[in-house]
Short mmCIF file of C-alpha atoms and ligand atoms in Angstrom, two decimals:
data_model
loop_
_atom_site.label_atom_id
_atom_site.label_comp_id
_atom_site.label_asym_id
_atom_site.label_seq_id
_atom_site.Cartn_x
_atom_site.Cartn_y
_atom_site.Cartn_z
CA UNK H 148 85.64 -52.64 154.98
CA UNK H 149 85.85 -52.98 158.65
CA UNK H 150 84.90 -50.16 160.54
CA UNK H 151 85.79 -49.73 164.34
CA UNK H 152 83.33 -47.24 166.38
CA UNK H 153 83.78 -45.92 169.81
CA UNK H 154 80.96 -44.01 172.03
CA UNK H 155 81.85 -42.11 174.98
CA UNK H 156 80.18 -38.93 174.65
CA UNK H 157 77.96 -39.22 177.89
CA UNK H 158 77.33 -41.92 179.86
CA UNK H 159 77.70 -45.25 177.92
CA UNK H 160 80.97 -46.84 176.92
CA UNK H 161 80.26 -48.13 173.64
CA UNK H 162 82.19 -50.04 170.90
CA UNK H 163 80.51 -51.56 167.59
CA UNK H 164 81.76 -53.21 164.62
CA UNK H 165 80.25 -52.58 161.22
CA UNK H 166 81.01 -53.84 157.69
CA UNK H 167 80.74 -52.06 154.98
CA UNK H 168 78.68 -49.44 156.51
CA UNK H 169 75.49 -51.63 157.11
CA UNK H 170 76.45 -55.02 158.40
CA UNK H 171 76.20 -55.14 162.47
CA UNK H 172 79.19 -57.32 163.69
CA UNK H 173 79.01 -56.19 167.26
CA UNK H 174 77.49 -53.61 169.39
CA UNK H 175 78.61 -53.90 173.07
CA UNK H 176 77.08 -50.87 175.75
CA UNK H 177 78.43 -50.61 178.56
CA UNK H 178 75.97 -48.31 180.73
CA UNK H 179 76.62 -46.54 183.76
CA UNK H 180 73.23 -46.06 184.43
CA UNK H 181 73.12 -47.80 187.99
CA UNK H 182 76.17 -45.35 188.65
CA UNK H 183 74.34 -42.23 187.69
CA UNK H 184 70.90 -43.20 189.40
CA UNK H 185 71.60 -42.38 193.14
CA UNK H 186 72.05 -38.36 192.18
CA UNK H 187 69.34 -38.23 189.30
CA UNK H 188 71.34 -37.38 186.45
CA UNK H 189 74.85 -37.88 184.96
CA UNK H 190 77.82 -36.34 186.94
CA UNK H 191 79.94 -35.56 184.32
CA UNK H 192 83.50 -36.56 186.27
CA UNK H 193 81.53 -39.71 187.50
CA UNK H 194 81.36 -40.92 184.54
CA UNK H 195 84.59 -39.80 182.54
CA UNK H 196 86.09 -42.06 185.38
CA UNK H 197 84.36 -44.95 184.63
CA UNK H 198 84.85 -44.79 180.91
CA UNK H 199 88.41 -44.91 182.10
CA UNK H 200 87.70 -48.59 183.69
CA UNK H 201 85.31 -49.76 181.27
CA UNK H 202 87.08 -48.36 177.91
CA UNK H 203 89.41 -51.81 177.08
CA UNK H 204 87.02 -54.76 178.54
CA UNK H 205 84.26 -53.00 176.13
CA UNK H 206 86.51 -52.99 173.16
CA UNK H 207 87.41 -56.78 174.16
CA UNK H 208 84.02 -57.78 173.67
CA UNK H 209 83.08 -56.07 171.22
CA UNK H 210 85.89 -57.50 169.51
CA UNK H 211 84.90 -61.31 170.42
CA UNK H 212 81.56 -60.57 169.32
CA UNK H 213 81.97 -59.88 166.39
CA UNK H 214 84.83 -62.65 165.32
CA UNK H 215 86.91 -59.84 164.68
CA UNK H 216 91.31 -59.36 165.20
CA UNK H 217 92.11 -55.87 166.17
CA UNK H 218 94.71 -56.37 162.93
CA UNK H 219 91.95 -56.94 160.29
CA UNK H 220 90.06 -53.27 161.47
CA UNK H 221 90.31 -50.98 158.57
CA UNK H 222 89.46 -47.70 160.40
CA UNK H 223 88.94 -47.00 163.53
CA UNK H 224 85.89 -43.98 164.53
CA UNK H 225 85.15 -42.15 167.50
CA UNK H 226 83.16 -39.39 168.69
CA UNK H 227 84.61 -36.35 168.84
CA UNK H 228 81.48 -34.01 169.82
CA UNK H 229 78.85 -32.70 170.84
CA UNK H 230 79.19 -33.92 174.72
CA UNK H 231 80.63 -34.37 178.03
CA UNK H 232 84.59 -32.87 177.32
CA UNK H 233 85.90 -35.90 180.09
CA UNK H 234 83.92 -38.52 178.63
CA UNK H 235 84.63 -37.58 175.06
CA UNK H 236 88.58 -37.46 175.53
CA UNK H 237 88.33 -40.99 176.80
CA UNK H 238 87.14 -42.47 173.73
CA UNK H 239 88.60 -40.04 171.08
CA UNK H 240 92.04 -40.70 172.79
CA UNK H 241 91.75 -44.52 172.37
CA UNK H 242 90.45 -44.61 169.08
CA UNK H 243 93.80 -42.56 168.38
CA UNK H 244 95.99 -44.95 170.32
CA UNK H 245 94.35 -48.03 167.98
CA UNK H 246 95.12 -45.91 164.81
CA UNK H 247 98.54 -45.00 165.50
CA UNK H 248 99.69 -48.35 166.71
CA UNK H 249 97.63 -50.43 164.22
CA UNK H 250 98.49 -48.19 161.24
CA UNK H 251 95.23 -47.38 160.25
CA UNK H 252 93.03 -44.02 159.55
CA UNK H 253 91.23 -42.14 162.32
CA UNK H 254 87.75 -40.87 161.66
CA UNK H 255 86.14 -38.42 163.79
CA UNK H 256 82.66 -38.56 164.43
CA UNK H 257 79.90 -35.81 165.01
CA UNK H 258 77.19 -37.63 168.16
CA UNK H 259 74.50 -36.23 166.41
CA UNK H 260 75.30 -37.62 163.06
CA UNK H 261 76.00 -40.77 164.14
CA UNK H 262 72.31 -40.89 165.66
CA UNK H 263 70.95 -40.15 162.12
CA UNK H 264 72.94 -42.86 160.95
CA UNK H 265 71.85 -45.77 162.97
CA UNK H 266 68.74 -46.04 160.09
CA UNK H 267 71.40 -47.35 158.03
CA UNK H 268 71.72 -50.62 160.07
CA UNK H 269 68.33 -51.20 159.61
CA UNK H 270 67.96 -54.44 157.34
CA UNK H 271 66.32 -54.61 154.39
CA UNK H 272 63.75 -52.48 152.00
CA UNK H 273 62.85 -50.08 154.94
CA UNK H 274 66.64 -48.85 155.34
CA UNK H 275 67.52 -45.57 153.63
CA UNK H 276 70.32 -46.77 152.09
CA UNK H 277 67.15 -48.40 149.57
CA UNK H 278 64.88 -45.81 149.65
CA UNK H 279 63.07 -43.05 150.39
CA UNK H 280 65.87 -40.64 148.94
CA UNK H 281 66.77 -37.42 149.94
CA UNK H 282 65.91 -35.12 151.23
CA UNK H 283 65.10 -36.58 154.70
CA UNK H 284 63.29 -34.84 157.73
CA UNK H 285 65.37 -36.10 160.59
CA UNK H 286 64.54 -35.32 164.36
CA UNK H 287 67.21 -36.59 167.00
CA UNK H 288 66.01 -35.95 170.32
CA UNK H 289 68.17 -37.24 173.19
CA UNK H 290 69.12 -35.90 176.63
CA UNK H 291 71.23 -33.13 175.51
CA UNK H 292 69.40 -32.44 172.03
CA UNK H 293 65.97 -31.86 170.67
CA UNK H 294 66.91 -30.96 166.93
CA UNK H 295 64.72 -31.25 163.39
CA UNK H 296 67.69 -31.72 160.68
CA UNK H 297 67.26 -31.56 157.33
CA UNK H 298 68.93 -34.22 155.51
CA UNK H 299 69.89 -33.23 152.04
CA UNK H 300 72.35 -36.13 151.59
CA UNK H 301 75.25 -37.66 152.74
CA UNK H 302 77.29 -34.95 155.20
CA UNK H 303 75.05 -32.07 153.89
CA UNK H 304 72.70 -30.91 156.83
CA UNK H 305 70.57 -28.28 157.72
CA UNK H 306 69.44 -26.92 161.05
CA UNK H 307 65.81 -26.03 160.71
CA UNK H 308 64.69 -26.67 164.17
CA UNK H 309 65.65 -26.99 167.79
CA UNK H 310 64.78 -26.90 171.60
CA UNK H 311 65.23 -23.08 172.94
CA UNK H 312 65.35 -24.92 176.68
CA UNK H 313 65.38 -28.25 177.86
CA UNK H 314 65.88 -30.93 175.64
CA UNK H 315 63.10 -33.49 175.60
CA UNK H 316 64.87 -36.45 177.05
CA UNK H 317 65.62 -33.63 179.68
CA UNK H 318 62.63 -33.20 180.12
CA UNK H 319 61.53 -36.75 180.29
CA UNK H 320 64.33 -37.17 183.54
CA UNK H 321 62.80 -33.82 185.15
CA UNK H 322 59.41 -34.87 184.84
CA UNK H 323 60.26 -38.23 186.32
CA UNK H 324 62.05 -37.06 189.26
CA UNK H 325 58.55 -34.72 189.94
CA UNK H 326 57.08 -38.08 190.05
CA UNK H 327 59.18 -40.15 192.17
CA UNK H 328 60.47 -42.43 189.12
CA UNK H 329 64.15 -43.51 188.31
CA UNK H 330 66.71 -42.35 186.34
CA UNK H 331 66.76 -42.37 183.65
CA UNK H 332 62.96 -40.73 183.20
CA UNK H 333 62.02 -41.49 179.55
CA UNK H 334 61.88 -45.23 179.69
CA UNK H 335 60.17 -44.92 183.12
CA UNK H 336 57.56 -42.35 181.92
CA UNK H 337 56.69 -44.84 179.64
CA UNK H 338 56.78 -48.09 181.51
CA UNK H 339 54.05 -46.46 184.12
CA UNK H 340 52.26 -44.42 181.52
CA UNK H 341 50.96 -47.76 179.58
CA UNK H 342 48.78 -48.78 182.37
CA UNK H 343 47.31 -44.98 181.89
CA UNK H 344 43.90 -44.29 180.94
CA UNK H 345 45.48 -40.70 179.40
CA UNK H 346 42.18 -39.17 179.70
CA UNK H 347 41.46 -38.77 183.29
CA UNK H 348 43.33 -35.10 183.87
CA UNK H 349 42.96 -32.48 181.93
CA UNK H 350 45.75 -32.28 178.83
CA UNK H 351 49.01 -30.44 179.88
CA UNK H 352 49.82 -27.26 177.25
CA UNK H 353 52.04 -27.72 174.34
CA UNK H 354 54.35 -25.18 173.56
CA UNK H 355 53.05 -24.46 169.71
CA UNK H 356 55.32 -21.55 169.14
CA UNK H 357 53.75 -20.19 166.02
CA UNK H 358 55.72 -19.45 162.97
CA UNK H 359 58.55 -21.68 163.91
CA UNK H 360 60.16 -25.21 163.88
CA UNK H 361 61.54 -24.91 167.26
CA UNK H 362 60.69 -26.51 170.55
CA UNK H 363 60.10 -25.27 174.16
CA UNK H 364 59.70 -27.95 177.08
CA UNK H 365 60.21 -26.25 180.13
CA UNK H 366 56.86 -24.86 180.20
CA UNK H 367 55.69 -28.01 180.34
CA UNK H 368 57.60 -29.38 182.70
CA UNK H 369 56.47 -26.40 185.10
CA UNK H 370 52.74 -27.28 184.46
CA UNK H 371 53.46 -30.79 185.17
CA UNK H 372 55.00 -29.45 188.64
CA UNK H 373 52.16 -27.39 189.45
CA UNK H 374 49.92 -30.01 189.01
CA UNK H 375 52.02 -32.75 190.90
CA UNK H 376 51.86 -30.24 193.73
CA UNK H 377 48.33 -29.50 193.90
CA UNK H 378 47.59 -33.21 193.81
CA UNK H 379 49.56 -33.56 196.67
CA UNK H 380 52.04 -36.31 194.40
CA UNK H 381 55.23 -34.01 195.16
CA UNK H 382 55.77 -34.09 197.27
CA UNK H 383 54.65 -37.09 197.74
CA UNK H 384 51.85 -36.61 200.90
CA UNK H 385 50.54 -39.60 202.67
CA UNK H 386 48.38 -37.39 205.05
CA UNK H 387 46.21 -36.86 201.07
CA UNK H 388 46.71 -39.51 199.01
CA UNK H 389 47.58 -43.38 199.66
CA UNK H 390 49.87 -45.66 198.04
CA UNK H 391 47.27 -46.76 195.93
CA UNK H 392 46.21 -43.31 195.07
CA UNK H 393 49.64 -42.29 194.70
CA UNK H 394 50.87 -44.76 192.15
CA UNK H 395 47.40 -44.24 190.21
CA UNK H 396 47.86 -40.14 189.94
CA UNK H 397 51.50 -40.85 188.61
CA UNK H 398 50.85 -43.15 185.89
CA UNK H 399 47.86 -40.79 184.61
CA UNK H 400 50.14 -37.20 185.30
CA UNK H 401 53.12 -39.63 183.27
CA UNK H 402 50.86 -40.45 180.56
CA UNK H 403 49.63 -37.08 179.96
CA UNK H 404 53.08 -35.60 179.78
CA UNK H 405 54.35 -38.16 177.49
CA UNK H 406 51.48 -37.67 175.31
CA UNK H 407 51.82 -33.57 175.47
CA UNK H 408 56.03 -34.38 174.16
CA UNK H 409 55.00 -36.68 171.45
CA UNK H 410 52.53 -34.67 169.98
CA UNK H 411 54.51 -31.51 169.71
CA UNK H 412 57.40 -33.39 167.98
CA UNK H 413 55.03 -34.91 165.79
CA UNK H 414 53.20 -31.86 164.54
CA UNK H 415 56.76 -29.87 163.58
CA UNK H 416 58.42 -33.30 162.05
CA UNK H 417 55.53 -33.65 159.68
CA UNK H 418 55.48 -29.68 159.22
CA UNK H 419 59.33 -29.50 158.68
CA UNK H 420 58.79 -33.07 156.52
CA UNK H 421 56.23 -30.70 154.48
CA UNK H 422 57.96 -27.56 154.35
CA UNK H 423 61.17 -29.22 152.96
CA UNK H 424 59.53 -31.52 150.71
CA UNK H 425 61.37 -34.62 152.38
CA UNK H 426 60.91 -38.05 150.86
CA UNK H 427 61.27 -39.71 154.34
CA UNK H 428 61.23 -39.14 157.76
CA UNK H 429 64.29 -40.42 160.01
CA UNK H 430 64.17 -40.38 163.87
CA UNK H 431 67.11 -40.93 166.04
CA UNK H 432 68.55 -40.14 169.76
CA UNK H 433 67.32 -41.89 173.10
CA UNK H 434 64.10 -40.48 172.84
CA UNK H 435 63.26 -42.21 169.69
CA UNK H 436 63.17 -45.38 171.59
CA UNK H 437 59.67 -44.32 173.20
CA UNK H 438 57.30 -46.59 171.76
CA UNK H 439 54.25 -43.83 171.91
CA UNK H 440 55.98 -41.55 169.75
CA UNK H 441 57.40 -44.23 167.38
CA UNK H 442 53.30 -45.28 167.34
CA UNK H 443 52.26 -41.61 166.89
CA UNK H 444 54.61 -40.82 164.26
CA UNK H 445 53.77 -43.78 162.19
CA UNK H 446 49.78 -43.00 162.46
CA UNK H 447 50.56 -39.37 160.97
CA UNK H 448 52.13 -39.44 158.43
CA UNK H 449 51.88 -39.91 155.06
CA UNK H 450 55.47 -40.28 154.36
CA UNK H 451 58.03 -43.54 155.20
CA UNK H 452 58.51 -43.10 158.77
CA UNK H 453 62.29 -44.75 159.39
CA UNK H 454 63.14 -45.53 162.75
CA UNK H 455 65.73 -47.79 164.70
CA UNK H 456 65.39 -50.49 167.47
CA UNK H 457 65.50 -49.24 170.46
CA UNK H 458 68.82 -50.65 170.95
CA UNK H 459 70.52 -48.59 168.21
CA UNK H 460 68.24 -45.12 169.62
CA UNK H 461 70.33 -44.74 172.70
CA UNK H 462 73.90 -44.29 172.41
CA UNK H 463 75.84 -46.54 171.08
CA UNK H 464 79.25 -47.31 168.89
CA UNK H 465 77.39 -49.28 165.79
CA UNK H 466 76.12 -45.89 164.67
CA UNK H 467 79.46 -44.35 165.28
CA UNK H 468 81.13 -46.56 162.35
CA UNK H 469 77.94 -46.49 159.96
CA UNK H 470 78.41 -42.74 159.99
CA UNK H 471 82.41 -43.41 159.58
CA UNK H 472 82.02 -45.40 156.56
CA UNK H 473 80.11 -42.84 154.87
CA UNK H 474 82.90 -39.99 155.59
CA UNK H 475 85.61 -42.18 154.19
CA UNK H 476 83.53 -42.06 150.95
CA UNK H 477 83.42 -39.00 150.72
CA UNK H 478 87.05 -38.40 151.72
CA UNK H 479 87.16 -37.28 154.84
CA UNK H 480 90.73 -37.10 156.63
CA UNK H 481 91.30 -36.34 160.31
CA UNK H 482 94.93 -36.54 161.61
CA UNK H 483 95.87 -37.46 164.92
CA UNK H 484 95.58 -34.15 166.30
CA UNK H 485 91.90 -34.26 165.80
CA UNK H 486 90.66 -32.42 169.71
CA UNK H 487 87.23 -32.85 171.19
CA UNK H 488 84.90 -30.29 170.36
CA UNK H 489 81.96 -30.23 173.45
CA UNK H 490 79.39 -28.10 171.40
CA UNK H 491 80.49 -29.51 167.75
CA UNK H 492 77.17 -28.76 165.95
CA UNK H 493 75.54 -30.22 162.89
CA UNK H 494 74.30 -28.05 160.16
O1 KG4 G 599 70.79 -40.53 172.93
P1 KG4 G 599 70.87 -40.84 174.37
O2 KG4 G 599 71.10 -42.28 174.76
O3 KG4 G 599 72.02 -40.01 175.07
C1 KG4 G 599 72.24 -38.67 174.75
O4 KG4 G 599 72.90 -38.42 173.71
O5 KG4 G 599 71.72 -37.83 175.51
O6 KG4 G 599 69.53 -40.29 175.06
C2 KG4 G 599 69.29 -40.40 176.45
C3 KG4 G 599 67.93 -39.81 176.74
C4 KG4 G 599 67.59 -39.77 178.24
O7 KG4 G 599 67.16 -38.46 178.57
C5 KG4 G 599 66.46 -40.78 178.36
O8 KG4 G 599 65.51 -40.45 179.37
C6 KG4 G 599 65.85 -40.75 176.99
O9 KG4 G 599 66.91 -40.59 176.11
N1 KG4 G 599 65.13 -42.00 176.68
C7 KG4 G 599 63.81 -42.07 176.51
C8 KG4 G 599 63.50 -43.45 176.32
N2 KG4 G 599 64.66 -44.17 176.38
C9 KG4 G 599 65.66 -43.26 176.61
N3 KG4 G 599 62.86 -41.12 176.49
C10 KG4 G 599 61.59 -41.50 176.30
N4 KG4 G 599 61.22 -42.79 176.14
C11 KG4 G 599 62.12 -43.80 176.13
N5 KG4 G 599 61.74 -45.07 175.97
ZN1 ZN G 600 73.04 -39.52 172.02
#
């Protein structure tokens, strides 16, 4: 079975192919990134318009990739929420156009599903489709969600934790842009932080919360700010500091905030993973793709840690068909009336 997935719920145009819910036959991206650099952050008609342009040469390639006639796609899947309501329309409304004129069914996607679903393209023993079992501690963190799910199996979800402010890839593009990086932050926070010695400025606070699973990062952010600006890093003040200086104070105040993120989403995955009983834990969203929390959360716990390649972390339409093929198994119909829902949630 053929599956047909289509992204568009923020700022990548994104069309995979998957067989039979695990088998990768394509995974095109288009980013926008470069579009969405120059103001810092994603303008939301910005990019609607250039899913517009980029909608049909992604779906080309995507199908050329994969060795694949639009006539042999069984179903055809699209996200249908949570996101941008422009962006989302774009893609929904294709993947309607392809069912109606191919003949085949439409099957609407929840983003945040899909993002828990790209562990089932991982190959072999260490995918959850063979093991650990359910239930799984899941946390998807992206730029528009911080969330611990609780994964009791296929389609059955439970909310147990979430951010209260910023999300933490949010937070990862705020606390870039206090340090003069690009857009977007998280990869840069990293790429600077590994030349860090971590240990030269005092830690920045973690937002504990006691008594619950869910997550505060604008605190953080703040403290990063105040220290930035005592520093005399933003803004950035040549009369105090040279470029050497500079470029030294941001990879240490980078590698302290990365470090204060990871741990925080650590602790409450492996508290959540312990409170639950999970067999597993699953991490998913853009923010998976940082490679000091995918080290952290390996060291700590005790449990199989499951996590995809970068690649299939950020958004993309791969996950949007492995999540497909398990709603058509468990019977899931959408007609073509299916509407975008901006704030869909999940669990
Ligand atoms: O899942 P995603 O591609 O899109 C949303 O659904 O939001 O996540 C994008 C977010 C951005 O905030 C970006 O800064 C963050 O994921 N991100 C990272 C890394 N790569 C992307 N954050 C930390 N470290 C990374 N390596
Ligand atoms: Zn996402």
């Amino acid at each position: 079975m053929k599956i047909l997935g289509i992204e568009t719920s923020c700022d990548e145009t994104a069309v995979g192919i998957v067989e039979d819910g695990r088998l990768l036959r394509a995974n095109v991206i288009s980013s926008q990134v470069d579009l969405h650099a120059r103001y810092g952050g994603v303008v939301p008609e910005v990019a609607s318009r250039q899913h517009v342009r980029d909608m049909v040469p992604t779906l080309e390639k995507s199908l050329a990739d994969g060795g694949i006639a639009l006539e042999d796609v069984d179903f055809v899947a699209a996200t249908y929420g949570p996101g941008l309501a422009g962006s989302l329309i774009t893609g929904l409304n294709t993947a309607k156009a392809l069912s109606f004129s191919l003949g085949v069914p439409l099957v609407g996607v929840n983003h945040l599903e899909g993002h828990i679903y790209a562990s089932w393209l991982i190959e072999g023993v260490d995918s959850p489709a063979e093991s650990p079992g359910f239930p799984l501690a899941c946390l998807i963190a992206s730029g528009g969600h911080t969330d611990l799910i609780l994964m009791e199996g296929h389609g059955i979800y439970k909310l147990v934790g979430r951010t209260r402010d910023d999300a933490a890839g949010e937070a990862f593009d705020k606390a870039a842009r206090i340090l003069g990086l690009g857009f977007p932050g998280g990869p840069e926070i990293q790429r600077v932080s590994q030349g860090a010695s971590g240990t030269e400025l005092p830690a920045l606070p973690r937002a504990w919360m006691k008594d619950t699973l869910d997550f505060s990062f604008s605190g953080v952010k703040t403290a990063l700010l105040h220290l930035a600006q005592s520093k005399g890093v933003y803004p950035a003040d040549t009369s105090i500091l040279d470029k050497v200086q500079q470029a030294h104070l941001v990879r240490e105040m980078a590698a302290i905030f990365q470090e204060s993120l990871v741990d925080v989403m650590v602790v409450k995955l492996i508290e959540m993973a312990k409170q639950y009983h999970a067999k597993g834990i699953v991490l998913g969203g853009g923010v998976a793709a940082n490679a000091r929390l995918r080290e952290v959360v390996a060291q700590r716990s005790t449990l199989p840690v499951i996590i995809p390649p970068p690649v299939l972390c950020t958004d993309n339409g791969a996950m949007i068909a492995a999540c497909a093929y398990y709603q058509v198994q468990r019977g899931e119909q959408f007609g073509l009336d299916l509407d975008i829902d901006p704030a869909l949630p999940l669990g």
